[in-house]
Coordinates of C-alpha atoms and ligand atoms in Angstrom, one line a residue:
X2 CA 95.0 132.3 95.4
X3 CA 91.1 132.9 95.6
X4 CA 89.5 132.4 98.8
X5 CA 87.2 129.2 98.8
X6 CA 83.6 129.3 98.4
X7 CA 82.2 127.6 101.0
X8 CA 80.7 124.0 101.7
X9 CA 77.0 124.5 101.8
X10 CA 75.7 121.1 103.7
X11 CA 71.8 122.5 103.2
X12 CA 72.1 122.9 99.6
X13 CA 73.4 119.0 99.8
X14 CA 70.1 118.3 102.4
X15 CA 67.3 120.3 100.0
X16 CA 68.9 117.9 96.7
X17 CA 68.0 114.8 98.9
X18 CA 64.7 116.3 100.0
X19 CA 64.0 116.6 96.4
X20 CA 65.1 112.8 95.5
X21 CA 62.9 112.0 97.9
X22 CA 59.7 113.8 96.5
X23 CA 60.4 112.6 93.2
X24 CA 61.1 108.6 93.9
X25 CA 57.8 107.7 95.4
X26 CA 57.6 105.0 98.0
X27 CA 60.7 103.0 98.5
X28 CA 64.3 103.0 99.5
X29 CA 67.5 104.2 97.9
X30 CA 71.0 103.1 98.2
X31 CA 74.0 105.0 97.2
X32 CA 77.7 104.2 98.0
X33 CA 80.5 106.5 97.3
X34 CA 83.4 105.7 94.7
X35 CA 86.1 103.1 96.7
X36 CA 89.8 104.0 97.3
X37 CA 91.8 102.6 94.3
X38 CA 95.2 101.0 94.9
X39 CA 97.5 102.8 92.3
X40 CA 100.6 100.0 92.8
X41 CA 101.3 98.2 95.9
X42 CA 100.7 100.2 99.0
X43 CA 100.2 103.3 97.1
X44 CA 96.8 104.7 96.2
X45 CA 95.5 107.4 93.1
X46 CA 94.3 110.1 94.9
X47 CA 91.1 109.5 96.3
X48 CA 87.7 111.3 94.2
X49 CA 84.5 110.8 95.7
X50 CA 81.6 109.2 93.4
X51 CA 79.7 112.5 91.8
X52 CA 76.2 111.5 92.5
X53 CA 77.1 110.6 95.9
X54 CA 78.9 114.3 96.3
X55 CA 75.9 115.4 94.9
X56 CA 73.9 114.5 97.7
X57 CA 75.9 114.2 100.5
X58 CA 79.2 116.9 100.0
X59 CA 80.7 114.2 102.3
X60 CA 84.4 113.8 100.9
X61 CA 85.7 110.3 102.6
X62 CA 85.8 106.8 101.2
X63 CA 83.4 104.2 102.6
X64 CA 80.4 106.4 103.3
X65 CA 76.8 104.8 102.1
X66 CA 74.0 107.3 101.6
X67 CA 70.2 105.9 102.7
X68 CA 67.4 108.0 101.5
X69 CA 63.5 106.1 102.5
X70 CA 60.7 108.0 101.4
X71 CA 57.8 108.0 104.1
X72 CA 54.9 106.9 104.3
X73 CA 52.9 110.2 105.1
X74 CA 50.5 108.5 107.2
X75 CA 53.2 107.1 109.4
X76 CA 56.7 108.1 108.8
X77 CA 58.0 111.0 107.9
X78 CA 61.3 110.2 105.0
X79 CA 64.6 109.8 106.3
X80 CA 68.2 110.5 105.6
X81 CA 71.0 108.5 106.9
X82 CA 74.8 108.3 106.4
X83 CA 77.0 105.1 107.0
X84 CA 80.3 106.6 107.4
X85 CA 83.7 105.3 109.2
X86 CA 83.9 105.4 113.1
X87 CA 86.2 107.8 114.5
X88 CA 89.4 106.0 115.2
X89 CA 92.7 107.9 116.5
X90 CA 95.4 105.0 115.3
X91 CA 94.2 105.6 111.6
X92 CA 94.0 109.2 112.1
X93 CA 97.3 109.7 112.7
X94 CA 98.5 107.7 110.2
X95 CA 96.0 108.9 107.5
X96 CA 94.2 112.6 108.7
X97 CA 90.7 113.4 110.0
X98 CA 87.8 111.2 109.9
X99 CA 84.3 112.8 110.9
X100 CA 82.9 109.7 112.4
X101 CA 78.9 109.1 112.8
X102 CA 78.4 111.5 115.3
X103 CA 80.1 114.8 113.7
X104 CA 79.1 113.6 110.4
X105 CA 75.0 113.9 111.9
X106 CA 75.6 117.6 112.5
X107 CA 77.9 118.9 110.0
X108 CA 76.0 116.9 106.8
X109 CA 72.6 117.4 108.1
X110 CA 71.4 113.9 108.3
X111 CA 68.3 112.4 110.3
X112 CA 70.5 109.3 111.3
X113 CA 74.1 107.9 111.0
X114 CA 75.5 104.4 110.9
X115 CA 78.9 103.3 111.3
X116 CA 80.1 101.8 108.2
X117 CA 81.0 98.3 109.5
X118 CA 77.1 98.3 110.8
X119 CA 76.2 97.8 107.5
X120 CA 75.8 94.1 107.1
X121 CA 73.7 94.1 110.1
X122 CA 71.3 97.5 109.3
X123 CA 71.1 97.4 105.9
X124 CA 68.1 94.6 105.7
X125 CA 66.4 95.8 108.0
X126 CA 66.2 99.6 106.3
X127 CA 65.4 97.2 103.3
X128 CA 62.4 95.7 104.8
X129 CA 58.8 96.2 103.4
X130 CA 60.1 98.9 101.1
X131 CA 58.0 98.4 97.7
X132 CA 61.0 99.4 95.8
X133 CA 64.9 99.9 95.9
X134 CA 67.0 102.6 94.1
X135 CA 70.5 101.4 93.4
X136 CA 72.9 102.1 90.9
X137 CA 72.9 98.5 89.2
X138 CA 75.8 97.4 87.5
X139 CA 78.0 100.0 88.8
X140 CA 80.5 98.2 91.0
X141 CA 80.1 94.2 90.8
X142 CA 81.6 93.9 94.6
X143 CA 78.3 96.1 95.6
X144 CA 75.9 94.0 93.6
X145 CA 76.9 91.2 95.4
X146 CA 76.4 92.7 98.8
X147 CA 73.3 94.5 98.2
X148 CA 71.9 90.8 96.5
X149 CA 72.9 89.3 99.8
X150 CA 71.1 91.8 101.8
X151 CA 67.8 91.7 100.0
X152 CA 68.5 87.9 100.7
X153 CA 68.8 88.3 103.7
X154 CA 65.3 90.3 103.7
X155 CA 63.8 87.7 101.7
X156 CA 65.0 84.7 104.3
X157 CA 62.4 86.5 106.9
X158 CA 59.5 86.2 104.7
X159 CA 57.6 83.7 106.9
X160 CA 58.0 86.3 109.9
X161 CA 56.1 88.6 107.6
X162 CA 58.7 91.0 106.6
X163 CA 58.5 91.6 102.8
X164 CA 61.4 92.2 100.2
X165 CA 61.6 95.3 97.9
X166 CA 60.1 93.3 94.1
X167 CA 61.0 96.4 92.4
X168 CA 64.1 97.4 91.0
X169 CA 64.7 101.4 89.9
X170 CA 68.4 102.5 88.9
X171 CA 69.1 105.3 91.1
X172 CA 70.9 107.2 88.6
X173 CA 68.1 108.3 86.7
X174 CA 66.7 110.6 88.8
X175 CA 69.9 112.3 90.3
X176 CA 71.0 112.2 86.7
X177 CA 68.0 114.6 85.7
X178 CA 68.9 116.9 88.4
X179 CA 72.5 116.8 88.2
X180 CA 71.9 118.6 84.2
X181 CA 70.6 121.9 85.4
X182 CA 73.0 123.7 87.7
X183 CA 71.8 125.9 90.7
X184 CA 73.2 128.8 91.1
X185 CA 76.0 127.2 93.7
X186 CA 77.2 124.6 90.8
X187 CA 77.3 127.7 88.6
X188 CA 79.8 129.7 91.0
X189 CA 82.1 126.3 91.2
X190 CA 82.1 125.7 87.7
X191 CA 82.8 129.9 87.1
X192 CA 85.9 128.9 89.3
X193 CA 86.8 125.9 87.5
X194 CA 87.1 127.4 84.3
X195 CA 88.5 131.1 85.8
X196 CA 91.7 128.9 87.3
X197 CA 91.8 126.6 83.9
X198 CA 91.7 129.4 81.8
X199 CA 94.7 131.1 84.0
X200 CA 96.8 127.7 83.2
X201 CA 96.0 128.2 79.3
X202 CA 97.5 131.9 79.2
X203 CA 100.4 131.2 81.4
X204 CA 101.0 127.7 78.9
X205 CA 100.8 130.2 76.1
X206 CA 102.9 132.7 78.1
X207 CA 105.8 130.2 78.6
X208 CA 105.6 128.2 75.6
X209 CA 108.9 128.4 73.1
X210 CA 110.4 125.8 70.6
X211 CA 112.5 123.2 72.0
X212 CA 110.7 122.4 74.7
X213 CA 109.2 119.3 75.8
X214 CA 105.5 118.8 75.9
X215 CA 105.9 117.8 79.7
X216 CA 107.1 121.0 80.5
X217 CA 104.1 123.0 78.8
X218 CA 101.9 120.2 81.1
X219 CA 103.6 121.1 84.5
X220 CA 103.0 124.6 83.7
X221 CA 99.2 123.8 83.4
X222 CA 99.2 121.6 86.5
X223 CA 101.5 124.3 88.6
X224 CA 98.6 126.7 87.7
X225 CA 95.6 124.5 88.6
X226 CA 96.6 124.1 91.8
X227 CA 97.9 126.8 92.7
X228 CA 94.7 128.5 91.9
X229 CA 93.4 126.1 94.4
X230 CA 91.7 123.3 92.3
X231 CA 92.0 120.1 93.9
X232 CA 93.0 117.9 90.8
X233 CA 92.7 118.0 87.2
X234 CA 89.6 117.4 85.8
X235 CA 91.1 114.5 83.3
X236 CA 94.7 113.8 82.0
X237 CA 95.9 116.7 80.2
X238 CA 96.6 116.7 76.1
X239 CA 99.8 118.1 75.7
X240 CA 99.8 117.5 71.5
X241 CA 103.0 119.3 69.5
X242 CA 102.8 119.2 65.7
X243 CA 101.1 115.7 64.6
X244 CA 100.4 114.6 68.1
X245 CA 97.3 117.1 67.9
X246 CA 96.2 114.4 65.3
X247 CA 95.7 111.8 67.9
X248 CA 92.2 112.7 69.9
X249 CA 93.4 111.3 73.0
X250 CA 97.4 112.0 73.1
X251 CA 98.0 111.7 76.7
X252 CA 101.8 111.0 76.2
X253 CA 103.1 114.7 76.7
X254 CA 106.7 113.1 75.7
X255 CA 108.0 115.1 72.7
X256 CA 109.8 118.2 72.0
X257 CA 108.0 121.3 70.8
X258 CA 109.3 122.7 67.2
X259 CA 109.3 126.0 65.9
X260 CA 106.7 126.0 62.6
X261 CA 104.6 123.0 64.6
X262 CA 100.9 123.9 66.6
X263 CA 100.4 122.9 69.8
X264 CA 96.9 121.7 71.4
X265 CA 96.2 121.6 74.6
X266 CA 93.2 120.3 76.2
X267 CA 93.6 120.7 79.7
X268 CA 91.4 121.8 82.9
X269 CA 91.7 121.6 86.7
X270 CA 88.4 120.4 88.8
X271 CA 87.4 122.8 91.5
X272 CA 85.5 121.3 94.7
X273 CA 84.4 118.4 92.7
X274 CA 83.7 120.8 89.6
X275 CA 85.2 119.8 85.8
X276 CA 86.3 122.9 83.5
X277 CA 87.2 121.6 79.8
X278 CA 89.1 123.6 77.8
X279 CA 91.3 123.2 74.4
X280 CA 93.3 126.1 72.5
X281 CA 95.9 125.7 69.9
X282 CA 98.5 128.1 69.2
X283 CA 101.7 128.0 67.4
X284 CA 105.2 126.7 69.0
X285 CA 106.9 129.9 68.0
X286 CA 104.2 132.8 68.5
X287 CA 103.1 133.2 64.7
X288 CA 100.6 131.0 62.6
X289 CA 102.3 130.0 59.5
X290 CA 99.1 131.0 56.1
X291 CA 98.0 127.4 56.1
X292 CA 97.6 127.0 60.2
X293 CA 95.6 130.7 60.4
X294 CA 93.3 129.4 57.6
X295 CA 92.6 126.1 59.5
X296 CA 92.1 127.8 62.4
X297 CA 90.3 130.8 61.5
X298 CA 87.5 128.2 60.1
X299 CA 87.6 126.3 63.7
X300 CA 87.1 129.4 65.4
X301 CA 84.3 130.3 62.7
X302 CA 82.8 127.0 63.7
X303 CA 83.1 127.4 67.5
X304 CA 81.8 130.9 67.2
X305 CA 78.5 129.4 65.3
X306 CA 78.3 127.0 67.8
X307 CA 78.2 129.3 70.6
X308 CA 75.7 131.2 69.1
X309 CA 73.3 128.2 68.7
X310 CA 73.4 127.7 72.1
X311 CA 70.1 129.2 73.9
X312 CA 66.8 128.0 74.7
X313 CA 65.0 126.6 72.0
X314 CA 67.2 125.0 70.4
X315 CA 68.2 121.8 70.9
X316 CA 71.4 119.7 72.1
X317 CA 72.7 119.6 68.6
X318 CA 71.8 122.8 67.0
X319 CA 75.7 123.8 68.4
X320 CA 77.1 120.9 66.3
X321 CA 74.9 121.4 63.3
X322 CA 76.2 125.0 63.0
X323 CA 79.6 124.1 63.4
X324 CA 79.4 121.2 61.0
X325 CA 78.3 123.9 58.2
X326 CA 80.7 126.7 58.7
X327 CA 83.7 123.5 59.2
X328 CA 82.1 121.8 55.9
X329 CA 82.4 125.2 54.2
X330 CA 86.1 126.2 55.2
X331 CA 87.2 122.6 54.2
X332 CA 85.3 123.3 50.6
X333 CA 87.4 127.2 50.8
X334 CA 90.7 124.9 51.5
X335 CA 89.5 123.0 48.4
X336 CA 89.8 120.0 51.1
X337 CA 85.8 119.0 50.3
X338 CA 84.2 119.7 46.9
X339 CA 80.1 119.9 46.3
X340 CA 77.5 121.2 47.1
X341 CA 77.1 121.7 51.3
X342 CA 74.3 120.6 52.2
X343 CA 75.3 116.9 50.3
X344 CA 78.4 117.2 51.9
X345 CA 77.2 117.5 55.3
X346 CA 74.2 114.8 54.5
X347 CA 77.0 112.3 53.6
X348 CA 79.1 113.3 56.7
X349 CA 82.3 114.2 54.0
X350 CA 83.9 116.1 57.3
X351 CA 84.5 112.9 59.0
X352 CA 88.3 112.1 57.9
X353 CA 88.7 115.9 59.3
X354 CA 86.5 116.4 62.2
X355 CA 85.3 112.7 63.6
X356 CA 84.0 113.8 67.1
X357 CA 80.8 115.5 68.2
X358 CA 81.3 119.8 69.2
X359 CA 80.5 119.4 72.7
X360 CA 78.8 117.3 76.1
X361 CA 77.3 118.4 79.2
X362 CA 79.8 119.4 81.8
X363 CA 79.7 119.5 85.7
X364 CA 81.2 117.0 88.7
X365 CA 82.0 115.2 85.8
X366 CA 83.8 116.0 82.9
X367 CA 81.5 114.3 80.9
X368 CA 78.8 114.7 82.9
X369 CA 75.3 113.2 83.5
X370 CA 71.9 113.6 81.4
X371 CA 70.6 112.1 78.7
X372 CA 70.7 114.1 75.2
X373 CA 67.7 112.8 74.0
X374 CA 63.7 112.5 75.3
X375 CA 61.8 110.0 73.4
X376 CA 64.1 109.9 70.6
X377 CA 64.4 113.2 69.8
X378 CA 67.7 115.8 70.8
X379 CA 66.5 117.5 73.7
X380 CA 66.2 121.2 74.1
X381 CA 68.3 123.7 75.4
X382 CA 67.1 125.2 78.7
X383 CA 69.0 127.7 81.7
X384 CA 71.0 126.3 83.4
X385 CA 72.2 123.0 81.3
X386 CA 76.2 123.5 81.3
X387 CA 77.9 122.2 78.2
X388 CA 81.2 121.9 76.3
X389 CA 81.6 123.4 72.7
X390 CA 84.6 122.0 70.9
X391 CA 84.9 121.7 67.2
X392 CA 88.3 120.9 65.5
X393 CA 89.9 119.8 62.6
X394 CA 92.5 117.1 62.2
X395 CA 94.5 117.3 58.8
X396 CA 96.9 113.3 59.2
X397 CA 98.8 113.3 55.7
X398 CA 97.2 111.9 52.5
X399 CA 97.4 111.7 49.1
X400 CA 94.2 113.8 48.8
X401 CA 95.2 116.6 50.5
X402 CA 98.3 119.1 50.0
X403 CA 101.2 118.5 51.9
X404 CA 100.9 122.3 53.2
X405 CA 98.1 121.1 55.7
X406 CA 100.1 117.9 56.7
X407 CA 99.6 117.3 60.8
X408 CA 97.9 120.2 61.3
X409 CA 95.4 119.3 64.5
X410 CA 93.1 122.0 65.6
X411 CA 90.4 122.4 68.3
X412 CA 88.5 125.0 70.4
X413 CA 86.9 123.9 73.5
X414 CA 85.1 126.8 76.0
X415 CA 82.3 125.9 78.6
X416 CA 79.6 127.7 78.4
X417 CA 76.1 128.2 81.0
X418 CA 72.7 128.3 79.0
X419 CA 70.9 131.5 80.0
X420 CA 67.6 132.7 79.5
X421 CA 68.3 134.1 76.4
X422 CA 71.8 132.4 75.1
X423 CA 74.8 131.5 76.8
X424 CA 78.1 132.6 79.1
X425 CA 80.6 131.7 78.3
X426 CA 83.1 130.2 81.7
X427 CA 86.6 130.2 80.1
X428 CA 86.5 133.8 78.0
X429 CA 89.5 134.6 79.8
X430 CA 91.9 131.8 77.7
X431 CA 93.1 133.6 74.9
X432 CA 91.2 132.2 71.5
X433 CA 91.9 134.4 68.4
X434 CA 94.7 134.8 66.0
X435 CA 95.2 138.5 67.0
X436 CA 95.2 137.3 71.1
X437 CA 97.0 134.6 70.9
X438 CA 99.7 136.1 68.4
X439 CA 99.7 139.6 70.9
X440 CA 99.9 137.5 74.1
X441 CA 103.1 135.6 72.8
X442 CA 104.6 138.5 71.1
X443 CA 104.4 140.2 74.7
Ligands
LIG512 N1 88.8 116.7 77.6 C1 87.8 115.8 77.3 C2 86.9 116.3 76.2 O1 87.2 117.3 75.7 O2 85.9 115.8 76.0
MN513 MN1 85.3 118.3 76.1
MN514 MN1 88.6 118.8 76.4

């Protein structure tokens, strides 16, 4: 139990003050994510949309952010929340709702709506702005409404009211700030992966043949939230023996054997906040030659990686250098044969290692920002936060000996660019032979 760090609804106000001096004149629209039935009367668990909690920290369903950029001759810009009315019936059956007039003070908004006023105020916030912002495509139901509303802004057009004739996808400008992390995000994200990390070791701690993948998972889960994240950050990979083969084994069904690996890519998500992190270990606490020469070239591989991460290089300078130190080990293991840089030019890892070593990471787990600018990878700069993960994945062939059969291997950490390289955010999972084989032993 760490206590929590603290809602900040100014650092939420400044992000919309900044969306508003970037999208020039016009109007932007952004709904949060919609409750989703799971089966019958029973929902998932409700997660905001990220670029809404972005912008807004506001955490319940049926909220609609407006940002309208002024006109500095006239008007000054203006924030406004639609968000659900107050009502005491539905609060006793279903908690706390902050209703218009809390949500004013508390989320530091200009103006709030009620949510079912939305028909009738949304055309006229859309009136004789040059431009709307909207997340087109998104959700189909809210393409429809938002085409009715700039209908019904077009129907007026003999009273002189004038539509928006320009059409800007909100995302890209949130999705540009959402890639560099303030300082706040950075503490979040620290927490994340400090609680994930907690989960790995006490996985590791608990883990012993015969048991069943579930029971490795509940440990992880158990952890997360008791460490106070809200939810995990994706569904965990529980993966014994030549389940670590399958990328995304979300079955967590089997039973663990003694002489088998287990990978587990697992995370919890801390006040909207995605960690991401894989280790593999062995079922009974000791790598068998074959497994410790895999892995020792993975954790080669990730430790290239990590050192290619830093400012001035670009997004994939990581996965370059783990491509030549995995290319290498899998020409050691006699796996490959030639001459590297042909190998890596004809992408001969790819039966072994098919994914790329890492994405950006924040309120989502594959989070947002583009990877390239005109074309070309984009460079590394402070504060980007990013997964590195390289693995290999040995499924039986003819080509390779039977000693490597099923043996699936990643290493996943998240790490902050810095001025000068990069943290690391999940250190504190244990990662080499002599850890991992100490921590089990003890
Ligand atoms: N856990 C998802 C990923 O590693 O990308
Ligand atoms: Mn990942
Ligand atoms: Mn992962």
């Amino acid at each position: 139990m760490q206590a929590e760090i603290t809602r900040n609804p100014a650092i939420h106000r400044a992000r919309r003050e900044r969306v508003l001096a970037t999208m020039g004149a016009g109007v932007l629209i952004l709904a949060t994510a919609p409750e989703v039935i799971r089966n019958r009367d029973a929902h998932f668990p409700y997660r905001y949309d990220s670029h809404f909690h972005y912008l807004t920290g506001f955490p319940e369903p049926e909220a609609v952010l407006v940002l309208i950029a002024g006109d500095s001759d006239k008007t000054p810009p203006k924030q406004i929340l639609f968000c659900r009315e107050k009502n005491m019936e539905r609060e006793i059956w279903d908690g706390f709702r902050f209703g218009p007039e809390a949500a004013l003070e508390t989320f530091r908004f200009d103006a709030t709506f009620a949510y079912d006023k939305l028909d009738e105020e949304l055309p006229r916030l859309l009136e004789n702005q040059p431009a709307l912002h909207y997340a087109i495509g998104f959700d189909t139901a809210w393409d429809t409404r938002m085409l009715g509303w700039l209908n019904a802004v077009r129907a007026k057009a003999r009273t002189g009211v004038a539509a928006p004739t320009t059409l800007l996808d909100a995302r890209a400008i949130i999705d540009e700030m959402r890639l560099f992390k303030d300082t706040h995000e950075l503490a979040l994200m620290q927490r994340a992966a400090d609680i994930s990390a907690a989960g790995h070791r006490a996985a590791l701690l608990a883990c012993k043949p015969g048991m069943g993948e579930w029971e490795i998972e509940a440990e992880l889960l158990y952890h997360f939230r008791k460490g106070g994240c809200q939810a995990p950050a994706y569904t965990a990979i529980v993966a014994g023996g030549a389940n670590a083969c399958v990328l995304h084994y979300v079955n967590n069904d089997q039973i663990l054997r003694a002489g088998d690996l287990l990978l587990i890519d697992a995370a919890g998500e801390y006040q909207g906040y995605a960690a991401d992190i894989t280790r593999t270990f062995p079922v009974n606490g000791r790598f068998s030659t074959p497994q410790r020469d895999v892995y020792e070239i993975v954790l080669a591989a990730q430790f290239a990686a990590i050192a290619a991460v830093k400012p001035g290089n670009t997004w994939n300078a990581p996965h370059e250098a783990a491509l030549r130190v995995l290319t290498q080990g899998l020409c050691d293991l006699k796996l490959l044969d030639g001459e590297i840089d042909g190998l890596i030019e004809q992408e001969a890892h790819k039966p072994f290692y098919m994914h790329k070593t890492g994405h950006w990471l924040g309120l989502d787990v594959h989070d947002a920002g583009e990877y390239k600018l005109h074309g070309e990878w984009r460079p590394l700069q402070p504060g980007m936060t990013l997964t590195v993960e390289p693995g290999l994945y040995i499924r039986p062939s003819d080509s390779v000996p039977e000693a490597f059969w099923n043996i699936g291997i990643r290493i996943e950490d998240d790490v902050a660019v810095t001025r000068d390289g990069c943290d690391v955010l999940t250190a504190a999972a244990p990662k080499t032979v002599a850890e991992i084989e100490t921590a089990m032993r003890g």
